XYZ file of C-alpha atoms in Angstrom:
639
model
C 46.656 175.532 144.049
C 50.080 174.978 142.537
C 48.641 176.231 139.234
C 48.065 179.591 140.926
C 51.640 179.936 142.143
C 52.262 182.583 139.484
C 50.067 184.928 141.541
C 52.605 184.988 144.355
C 55.185 187.171 142.525
C 52.628 188.955 140.328
C 50.802 190.597 143.251
C 53.799 192.615 144.538
C 54.592 193.466 140.914
C 51.060 194.840 140.535
C 51.548 196.898 143.710
C 54.798 198.265 142.277
C 53.114 199.284 139.011
C 50.189 200.944 140.795
C 52.528 202.902 143.072
C 54.627 203.862 140.076
C 51.535 205.312 138.398
C 50.132 206.941 141.527
C 53.414 208.482 142.655
C 52.960 210.934 145.514
C 49.281 211.487 144.854
C 48.180 209.013 147.541
C 48.836 209.062 151.281
C 51.430 207.101 153.212
C 48.667 204.966 154.738
C 47.318 204.091 151.282
C 50.788 203.274 149.987
C 51.444 200.997 152.946
C 48.008 199.392 152.801
C 48.285 198.581 149.105
C 51.766 197.071 149.516
C 51.029 195.084 152.666
C 47.742 193.694 151.349
C 49.324 192.630 148.048
C 52.187 190.757 149.705
C 49.919 189.389 152.442
C 47.696 187.815 149.770
C 50.887 186.402 148.218
C 51.669 184.840 151.593
C 48.194 183.341 151.877
C 48.420 181.888 148.367
C 51.885 180.538 149.263
C 50.428 178.732 152.274
C 47.809 177.062 150.070
C 50.495 176.149 147.519
C 52.655 174.634 150.245
C 49.696 172.689 151.602
C 48.893 171.414 148.126
C 52.494 170.237 147.658
C 52.424 168.552 151.071
C 49.298 166.587 150.123
C 49.717 165.934 146.404
C 53.450 166.283 145.865
C 55.364 168.431 143.426
C 53.875 169.530 140.128
C 55.539 169.648 136.698
C 56.706 172.977 135.356
C 54.226 175.221 133.555
C 56.163 176.768 130.678
C 55.531 178.794 127.551
C 57.782 179.132 124.524
C 59.549 182.470 124.495
C 62.379 182.490 121.941
C 63.676 179.889 119.455
C 67.250 179.065 120.366
C 69.332 176.121 119.179
C 67.578 172.778 119.231
C 65.132 173.786 121.942
C 63.095 176.962 122.407
C 63.772 179.080 125.478
C 60.798 178.874 127.791
C 59.429 181.014 130.594
C 56.989 179.948 133.273
C 56.970 178.625 136.819
C 57.523 175.424 138.728
C 56.496 174.433 142.237
C 58.609 171.970 144.213
C 58.713 171.338 147.932
C 61.863 173.472 148.085
C 60.460 176.573 146.441
C 57.068 176.149 148.113
C 58.886 176.554 151.428
C 60.774 179.560 150.083
C 57.572 181.217 148.839
C 56.101 181.060 152.343
C 59.248 182.344 154.063
C 59.901 185.202 151.635
C 56.304 186.421 151.466
C 55.782 186.224 155.245
C 58.940 188.136 156.168
C 58.321 190.654 153.377
C 54.789 191.347 154.640
C 56.110 192.135 158.118
C 58.944 194.305 156.793
C 56.541 196.293 154.611
C 54.292 196.902 157.614
C 57.218 197.913 159.838
C 58.415 200.402 157.206
C 55.213 202.427 157.640
C 56.457 203.903 160.917
C 60.182 203.740 160.224
C 60.025 205.694 156.953
C 57.212 208.048 158.004
C 57.818 211.549 156.708
C 60.527 210.617 154.220
C 60.298 212.711 151.064
C 60.581 209.593 148.890
C 58.205 207.388 150.890
C 56.319 206.221 147.794
C 59.534 205.494 145.912
C 60.788 203.418 148.857
C 57.705 201.201 148.733
C 57.991 200.906 144.968
C 61.516 199.546 145.356
C 60.468 197.179 148.163
C 57.634 195.716 146.094
C 59.929 195.282 143.108
C 62.484 193.610 145.377
C 59.916 191.150 146.713
C 58.658 190.414 143.183
C 62.212 189.749 141.997
C 62.951 187.278 144.791
C 59.649 185.438 144.424
C 60.126 185.280 140.652
C 63.589 183.841 141.195
C 62.221 181.198 143.542
C 59.646 179.744 141.136
C 61.783 179.999 137.979
C 61.711 176.669 136.099
C 65.000 177.182 134.272
C 68.435 178.644 134.773
C 68.031 181.480 132.283
C 64.855 182.847 133.879
C 66.494 182.302 137.257
C 69.443 184.425 136.167
C 67.207 187.245 134.902
C 65.527 187.509 138.306
C 68.902 187.012 140.010
C 70.152 190.186 138.311
C 66.927 192.038 139.058
C 67.417 191.229 142.747
C 70.879 192.794 142.462
C 69.484 195.943 140.837
C 66.865 196.314 143.579
C 69.492 195.902 146.293
C 71.536 198.653 144.634
C 68.526 200.980 144.597
C 67.612 200.265 148.223
C 71.090 200.236 149.781
C 71.718 203.602 148.120
C 68.200 204.890 148.792
C 69.573 207.836 150.752
C 71.898 208.587 147.855
C 72.669 212.093 149.106
C 74.816 210.473 151.807
C 78.249 209.675 150.326
C 78.481 206.531 152.467
C 75.181 205.194 151.106
C 76.132 205.877 147.502
C 79.513 204.184 147.995
C 77.913 201.186 149.748
C 75.420 200.716 146.902
C 78.192 200.754 144.308
C 80.297 198.375 146.387
C 77.433 195.901 146.781
C 76.641 196.030 143.074
C 80.243 195.651 141.884
C 81.321 192.911 144.323
C 78.259 190.776 143.636
C 78.850 191.204 139.888
C 82.056 189.197 140.330
C 80.001 186.235 141.477
C 77.384 186.841 138.793
C 79.989 186.526 136.034
C 80.989 183.108 137.388
C 77.367 181.991 137.547
C 76.697 183.203 134.006
C 79.678 181.269 132.634
C 78.497 178.183 134.519
C 75.006 178.495 133.010
C 76.502 178.782 129.505
C 78.622 175.648 130.047
C 75.606 173.741 131.353
C 73.672 174.643 128.215
C 76.579 173.691 125.946
C 76.782 170.291 127.593
C 73.087 169.502 127.969
C 71.284 171.642 125.403
C 68.773 172.873 127.978
C 68.321 175.413 130.749
C 65.377 173.628 132.382
C 65.781 172.359 135.930
C 63.271 169.602 135.229
C 65.419 168.253 132.385
C 68.714 168.737 134.191
C 67.714 167.288 137.548
C 65.260 164.708 138.737
C 62.197 166.849 139.305
C 60.616 164.457 141.767
C 63.445 164.004 144.227
C 66.235 166.502 143.565
C 68.578 163.579 144.158
C 71.647 163.047 141.934
C 70.378 159.648 140.772
C 68.462 160.156 137.549
C 69.699 163.679 136.981
C 71.353 164.664 133.735
C 74.678 165.210 135.478
C 74.680 161.707 136.862
C 73.627 160.080 133.598
C 75.582 162.203 131.136
C 78.067 164.257 133.101
C 79.711 161.385 134.940
C 79.069 158.525 132.537
C 80.393 159.042 129.057
C 80.305 162.811 128.708
C 80.915 163.357 125.004
C 78.341 165.957 123.954
C 80.564 169.053 123.884
C 84.270 168.855 124.697
C 85.184 171.795 126.915
C 88.886 172.615 127.284
C 89.634 168.918 126.765
C 88.371 168.187 130.289
C 87.125 164.848 131.546
C 83.477 164.519 132.559
C 84.145 164.668 136.337
C 86.426 167.652 135.848
C 83.811 169.454 133.771
C 81.061 168.861 136.314
C 83.341 170.145 139.096
C 84.173 173.239 137.055
C 80.503 173.993 136.408
C 79.575 173.432 140.060
C 82.330 175.757 141.255
C 81.264 178.460 138.796
C 77.698 178.197 140.054
C 79.002 178.403 143.608
C 80.938 181.580 142.760
C 77.567 183.186 142.083
C 76.335 182.037 145.493
C 79.523 183.334 147.151
C 78.816 186.810 145.785
C 75.095 186.963 146.569
C 75.345 185.290 149.986
C 78.440 187.275 151.014
C 80.725 184.301 151.583
C 84.473 184.641 152.016
C 86.220 186.280 150.185
C 83.330 188.310 148.668
C 81.751 189.067 152.041
C 82.947 192.671 152.235
C 79.873 194.259 150.608
C 77.288 193.134 153.146
C 78.341 195.142 156.254
C 78.540 198.339 154.186
C 75.006 197.676 152.938
C 73.875 198.786 156.416
C 73.867 202.329 155.046
C 70.423 201.608 153.629
C 67.254 202.033 155.728
C 66.905 199.343 158.396
C 63.844 197.657 156.816
C 65.999 197.134 153.732
C 68.644 195.488 155.908
C 66.012 193.164 157.360
C 64.723 192.235 153.914
C 68.172 191.684 152.395
C 69.495 189.676 155.335
C 66.445 187.589 156.075
C 64.431 186.824 152.972
C 65.781 188.131 149.685
C 69.276 188.928 148.450
C 71.536 186.785 150.627
C 69.026 183.930 150.793
C 69.203 183.717 146.998
C 72.766 182.355 147.069
C 71.907 179.582 149.516
C 68.771 178.785 147.530
C 70.881 178.548 144.354
C 73.105 175.873 145.896
C 70.043 173.995 147.186
C 68.239 174.268 143.834
C 71.266 172.849 142.003
C 72.014 170.318 144.746
C 72.272 167.382 142.282
C 75.083 169.222 140.519
C 77.086 169.413 143.743
C 76.094 165.855 144.596
C 77.784 164.784 141.348
C 81.043 166.523 142.373
C 82.492 165.670 145.797
C 85.276 168.213 145.244
C 82.778 171.030 144.670
C 80.703 169.986 147.695
C 83.817 169.961 149.849
C 84.669 173.461 148.625
C 81.200 174.695 149.584
C 81.580 173.265 153.091
C 85.082 174.677 153.617
C 84.166 178.157 152.409
C 81.117 178.023 154.644
C 83.214 177.049 157.665
C 85.747 179.818 157.071
C 82.968 182.368 156.601
C 81.081 181.296 159.724
C 84.116 181.620 161.980
C 85.619 184.705 160.328
C 82.422 186.766 160.474
C 81.705 185.699 164.058
C 85.200 186.821 165.048
C 84.677 190.246 163.467
C 81.258 190.642 165.097
C 82.853 190.531 168.562
C 84.160 194.106 168.432
C 81.906 196.178 166.151
C 80.198 199.209 167.700
C 77.438 199.779 165.150
C 74.410 197.692 166.166
C 73.457 196.979 162.553
C 76.986 195.938 161.581
C 77.148 193.427 164.415
C 73.923 191.856 163.177
C 75.220 192.052 159.583
C 78.307 190.023 160.470
C 75.997 187.638 162.270
C 74.151 187.155 158.974
C 77.383 186.375 157.138
C 78.297 183.854 159.825
C 74.894 182.142 159.751
C 75.014 181.939 155.955
C 78.316 180.149 156.445
C 76.508 177.578 158.592
C 73.990 177.029 155.798
C 76.815 176.455 153.320
C 78.418 173.960 155.711
C 75.143 172.058 155.828
C 74.707 171.970 152.053
C 78.400 171.236 151.518
C 78.450 168.162 153.745
C 75.250 166.937 152.076
C 72.750 167.923 154.782
C 70.250 169.399 152.338
C 67.343 169.570 154.778
C 69.443 171.002 157.612
C 70.769 173.789 155.402
C 67.281 174.811 154.285
C 65.900 174.417 157.810
C 68.478 176.911 159.058
C 67.659 179.270 156.182
C 64.035 179.250 157.322
C 64.644 179.791 161.048
C 67.364 182.346 160.336
C 64.920 184.351 158.201
C 62.637 184.723 161.223
C 65.114 185.538 163.970
C 67.343 187.689 161.777
C 64.408 189.753 160.510
C 63.411 190.105 164.159
C 66.858 191.288 165.244
C 67.110 193.824 162.435
C 63.627 195.202 162.953
C 64.229 195.398 166.720
C 67.469 197.248 165.962
C 65.432 199.523 163.683
C 63.003 200.177 166.522
C 65.941 201.158 168.737
C 67.514 203.381 166.066
C 64.145 205.031 165.418
C 63.849 205.782 169.147
C 67.397 206.930 169.997
C 68.518 208.239 166.569
C 71.897 206.501 166.650
C 73.406 203.165 165.668
C 76.350 203.454 168.082
C 76.011 200.938 170.907
C 78.005 203.233 173.202
C 75.186 205.799 173.086
C 72.425 203.388 174.094
C 71.753 201.491 177.329
C 68.856 201.340 179.755
C 66.226 200.588 177.098
C 64.852 197.534 178.885
C 62.269 199.569 180.788
C 61.886 202.343 178.233
C 61.091 199.972 175.334
C 59.725 196.761 176.895
C 58.272 195.221 173.696
C 61.456 195.812 171.738
C 63.425 194.429 174.678
C 61.571 191.138 175.022
C 61.382 190.526 171.276
C 65.073 191.305 170.776
C 65.861 188.896 173.605
C 63.893 186.155 171.838
C 65.885 186.800 168.638
C 69.171 186.850 170.538
C 68.434 183.523 172.231
C 67.486 181.997 168.877
C 70.696 183.266 167.290
C 72.772 182.039 170.230
C 71.297 178.557 169.777
C 69.683 178.218 173.183
C 66.904 175.602 173.419
C 64.031 175.627 172.730
C 64.411 178.630 170.413
C 64.428 178.059 166.654
C 68.136 178.596 166.013
C 69.072 175.779 168.372
C 67.328 173.071 166.341
C 68.527 174.203 162.912
C 72.105 175.161 163.797
C 72.686 171.990 165.752
C 71.297 169.886 162.916
C 74.081 171.303 160.729
C 76.765 170.751 163.364
C 75.558 167.180 163.919
C 75.634 166.539 160.166
C 79.191 167.913 159.918
C 80.323 165.683 162.785
C 78.562 162.542 161.557
C 79.990 163.005 158.041
C 83.542 163.105 159.389
C 84.120 166.857 158.968
C 85.478 167.262 162.487
C 87.432 170.438 161.763
C 84.345 172.110 160.319
C 82.347 170.943 163.337
C 84.930 172.499 165.683
C 84.946 175.729 163.665
C 81.155 175.852 163.828
C 81.199 175.234 167.568
C 83.720 178.031 168.142
C 81.668 180.350 165.932
C 78.608 179.469 168.044
C 80.479 180.550 171.194
C 81.461 183.860 169.594
C 77.908 184.335 168.312
C 76.373 183.963 171.768
C 78.952 186.383 173.161
C 78.553 189.177 170.601
C 74.762 189.134 170.380
C 74.452 189.365 174.154
C 77.114 192.061 174.144
C 74.648 193.980 171.961
C 71.798 193.090 174.304
C 73.645 194.325 177.393
C 74.917 197.539 175.782
C 71.490 198.397 174.368
C 69.162 197.317 177.174
C 71.319 197.084 180.299
C 72.748 199.824 182.508
C 71.538 203.402 182.165
C 70.468 205.314 179.089
C 73.314 207.388 177.612
C 71.539 209.164 174.755
C 69.908 212.581 174.458
C 66.485 211.731 172.999
C 63.574 210.353 175.017
C 63.106 206.861 173.587
C 59.745 205.128 173.431
C 58.115 202.296 171.538
C 56.930 202.855 167.990
C 53.330 202.352 166.973
C 51.490 199.143 166.201
C 53.057 199.037 162.727
C 56.423 198.558 164.447
C 55.545 196.396 167.415
C 53.203 193.926 165.666
C 55.897 192.611 163.251
C 58.270 192.298 166.210
C 55.781 190.213 168.180
C 54.955 187.921 165.248
C 58.634 187.357 164.464
C 59.445 186.766 168.150
C 56.822 183.995 168.240
C 58.299 182.459 165.094
C 61.867 182.766 166.435
C 60.724 180.906 169.543
C 58.565 178.154 168.042
C 59.522 177.674 164.380
C 62.268 175.191 165.246
C 59.717 172.609 166.270
C 58.740 172.183 162.616
C 61.829 169.978 162.243
C 62.893 169.048 165.747
C 64.240 165.468 166.073
C 60.956 164.331 167.591
C 58.800 166.104 164.953
C 60.653 166.144 161.606
C 57.787 167.478 159.461
C 60.011 169.683 157.309
C 62.341 166.790 156.578
C 59.458 164.662 155.360
C 58.115 167.585 153.323
C 61.416 168.277 151.536
C 62.096 164.564 151.005
C 58.694 163.372 149.913
C 59.856 160.360 147.889
C 63.419 159.632 149.004
C 66.221 160.946 151.171
C 68.120 163.876 149.655
C 71.748 164.018 150.730
C 72.358 162.895 154.292
C 69.856 163.122 157.104
C 71.642 161.859 160.227
C 69.822 161.063 163.414
C 69.937 163.649 166.183
C 73.039 163.496 168.344
C 71.718 164.662 171.705
C 75.190 164.716 173.229
C 76.517 167.114 170.587
C 73.366 169.219 170.877
C 73.795 169.467 174.635
C 77.444 170.462 174.181
C 76.431 173.161 171.709
C 73.824 174.529 174.117
C 76.425 174.639 176.913
C 78.849 176.467 174.595
C 76.119 179.032 173.839
C 75.381 179.515 177.533
C 79.096 180.006 178.231
C 79.203 182.708 175.569
C 76.224 184.460 177.186
C 77.809 184.176 180.649
C 81.060 185.654 179.354
C 79.189 188.575 177.794
C 77.511 189.368 181.124
C 80.806 188.959 182.970
C 82.741 191.272 180.627
C 80.074 193.952 180.183
C 78.398 193.650 183.564
C 80.999 195.826 185.254
C 82.232 199.228 184.112
C 85.719 199.226 182.595
C 86.141 195.466 182.402
C 85.515 195.347 178.635
C 88.080 198.083 177.974
C 90.703 196.299 180.064
C 90.055 193.087 178.128
C 90.351 194.953 174.827
C 93.658 196.487 175.928
C 94.912 193.076 176.963
C 94.000 191.555 173.609
C 95.974 194.282 171.835
C 96.618 193.428 168.190
C 93.959 190.694 168.117
C 91.322 193.212 169.174
C 92.432 195.661 166.492
C 92.457 192.863 163.927
C 88.840 192.048 164.700
C 87.733 195.677 164.975
C 89.286 196.549 161.607
C 87.635 193.483 160.011
C 90.975 191.755 159.415
C 91.814 194.674 157.107
C 90.083 193.014 154.167
C 88.925 196.331 152.732
C 92.408 197.806 153.045
C 94.015 194.721 151.467
C 91.527 194.700 148.594
C 92.107 198.410 148.118
C 95.868 197.922 147.791
C 95.835 194.646 145.832
C 92.824 195.174 143.555
C 91.295 198.651 143.627
C 94.433 200.807 143.383
C 96.135 198.727 140.638
C 92.931 198.852 138.581
C 92.683 202.585 139.263
C 96.272 203.200 138.158
C 95.771 200.959 135.125
C 92.711 203.027 134.259
C 94.733 206.228 134.638
C 97.435 204.794 132.346
C 94.899 203.738 129.717
C 93.240 207.133 129.962
C 96.635 208.816 129.397
C 97.328 206.600 126.376
C 93.855 207.221 124.979
C 93.896 210.992 125.561
C 97.473 211.917 124.748
C 98.740 209.209 122.367
C 95.766 207.852 120.411
C 93.735 211.051 120.516
C 96.998 213.019 120.189
C 97.822 211.364 116.869
C 94.324 212.054 115.607
C 94.509 215.667 116.736
C 97.997 216.048 115.200
C 96.761 214.850 111.801
C 93.806 217.191 112.036
C 95.984 220.135 113.042
C 98.405 219.367 110.201
C 95.588 219.422 107.669
C 94.213 222.595 109.182
C 97.627 224.292 109.168
C 98.332 223.360 105.549
C 94.927 224.557 104.455
C 95.302 227.742 106.480
C 98.679 228.509 104.856
C 97.494 227.736 101.332
C 94.750 230.311 101.536
C 97.361 233.070 101.348
C 98.494 231.796 97.932
C 95.143 232.827 96.444
C 95.758 236.565 95.865
C 93.473 237.056 92.859
C 96.303 238.706 90.827
C 97.017 237.123 87.405
C 100.662 238.254 87.316
C 101.287 236.459 90.628
C 99.816 233.199 89.302
C 101.976 233.563 86.148
C 105.101 234.094 88.225
C 104.310 231.036 90.351
C 103.675 228.956 87.226
C 106.994 230.115 85.725
C 108.861 229.252 88.898
C 107.223 225.828 88.882
C 108.285 225.197 85.294
C 111.869 226.296 86.091
C 112.021 223.960 89.100
C 110.664 221.021 87.118
C 113.121 221.706 84.268
C 116.031 221.950 86.688
C 115.094 218.692 88.289
C 114.769 216.931 84.962
C 118.103 218.333 83.723
C 119.772 217.255 86.952
C 118.424 213.743 86.635
C 119.533 213.617 83.001
C 123.032 214.716 83.916
C 123.328 212.037 86.521
C 122.178 209.371 84.142
């Protein structure tokens, strides 16, 4: 079945092409059916591929020569490993549910067909990225994912906020993409290949046996780069690769694009946050794990950035009033946890959390979409009382909230605590404490959302009700996954760990620390209790906000990152652009225009010397001869 893995991305691509040809000539039901069936078949094929890998192990890359380049031709193809087999299943499953949910959410939109075209292209791009056998093909799909996110975030382009958010997402992530591109170039200069199979040990993904262990750290002499030593070069390359992940996965300090991306339709938010765009950055670090394993400094940087991001985003999420923005900051925070796991060497734990997070975060976003569809607002202050009005959305959102808060036995508990245990056992006590504090904040803010949306009395004007089966069925499926998926790698049933480490241990895989896990669960329960205490009584939250004063404002205004970036980066670049425009328009172009005007003026004046009268020409000739004679006589007298 691994030989059929190419079908997984090709099917959504085929759906995109068919919708592109059909346009608006087919009904919404047909558009949805075609898209859902295509991606559902991709999911089924992914399951068979994953089963094949579980039984027979990873397969070598299937590649075809594309372009001659240097000593080796550039190839295109696909490769199936245990890592990307897992990703194929997660991405295709979540995408299927999002495509189905979109049927009701986007019903009646004038560009319904175009929306599904973009979604199918987005899914194709992410799946193509996942099975890429080399860095160059990976980067092509990486950029295509960015283009699709731009199209979908700005889908409602007639809204100035959506257009601005799309541009912001595209520009900020380009910063990371430049770093990744430079890193890929340096890797090729040093190794002469883009292929993962040649760069890293294809069977284990462990540093031992990889090119970077053999060549990069032991006698690196192939291409001297900036006169750097081998360890320094490997660290530089790893950090450049990580810059790409920082941009795509919205890590500090490039996290500012992701909350604004909420201007896109809610199904887009679910897809970006759960299975595609932001997951690509984490997957990049996991796919190049041997590179980071060969550079302790780079790995430490990944862990530290992840810790800062997890705590920072959780702190901001405490005070936001837009339901989607709260969940968006939750995504940033959870991505920080994944980076902590990969940074401290807990390869399996990081990917485990990526998987469980995909399920409960897609659930939370789609449940939020169900609420927004029913009440026509994203402001938490205009909700309330939806527990009885929308019972399916209520119970499924609660399952997602408990998973996010890390309450056993829900999925987030097992994966998040595996990362915290790995951080503690590896001696990263500060990161462990930061993660624990972020977990407390996470439990508080997600149950703040729960109470404001479902508790109390309804404050809106519409008459909310559940959506149709197309909305509720994805919620139910995701709620089941958010509840049970953690058991796939619980300490007493570590199937995922064995699957990802088929031949030998990758990174560290510490034993479960039940004491730390119990402490984490208690911290989560305290956060939930505090949320009910603060928001259970009218006016108590406002009094607490007033008491917090500047700290509350700091969190509410997102630590003023956008304002700081505007002053430090945006405005100077804007003024520099204005200066360059002035120089170009008035100095460079001015000189050109001056020369042109001078030629025009001289030509314009000379036309009056052509009178057509012979006596005038004779007089002019005589005057010329007199002037020349006078000049010559004057020169002769001087000499």
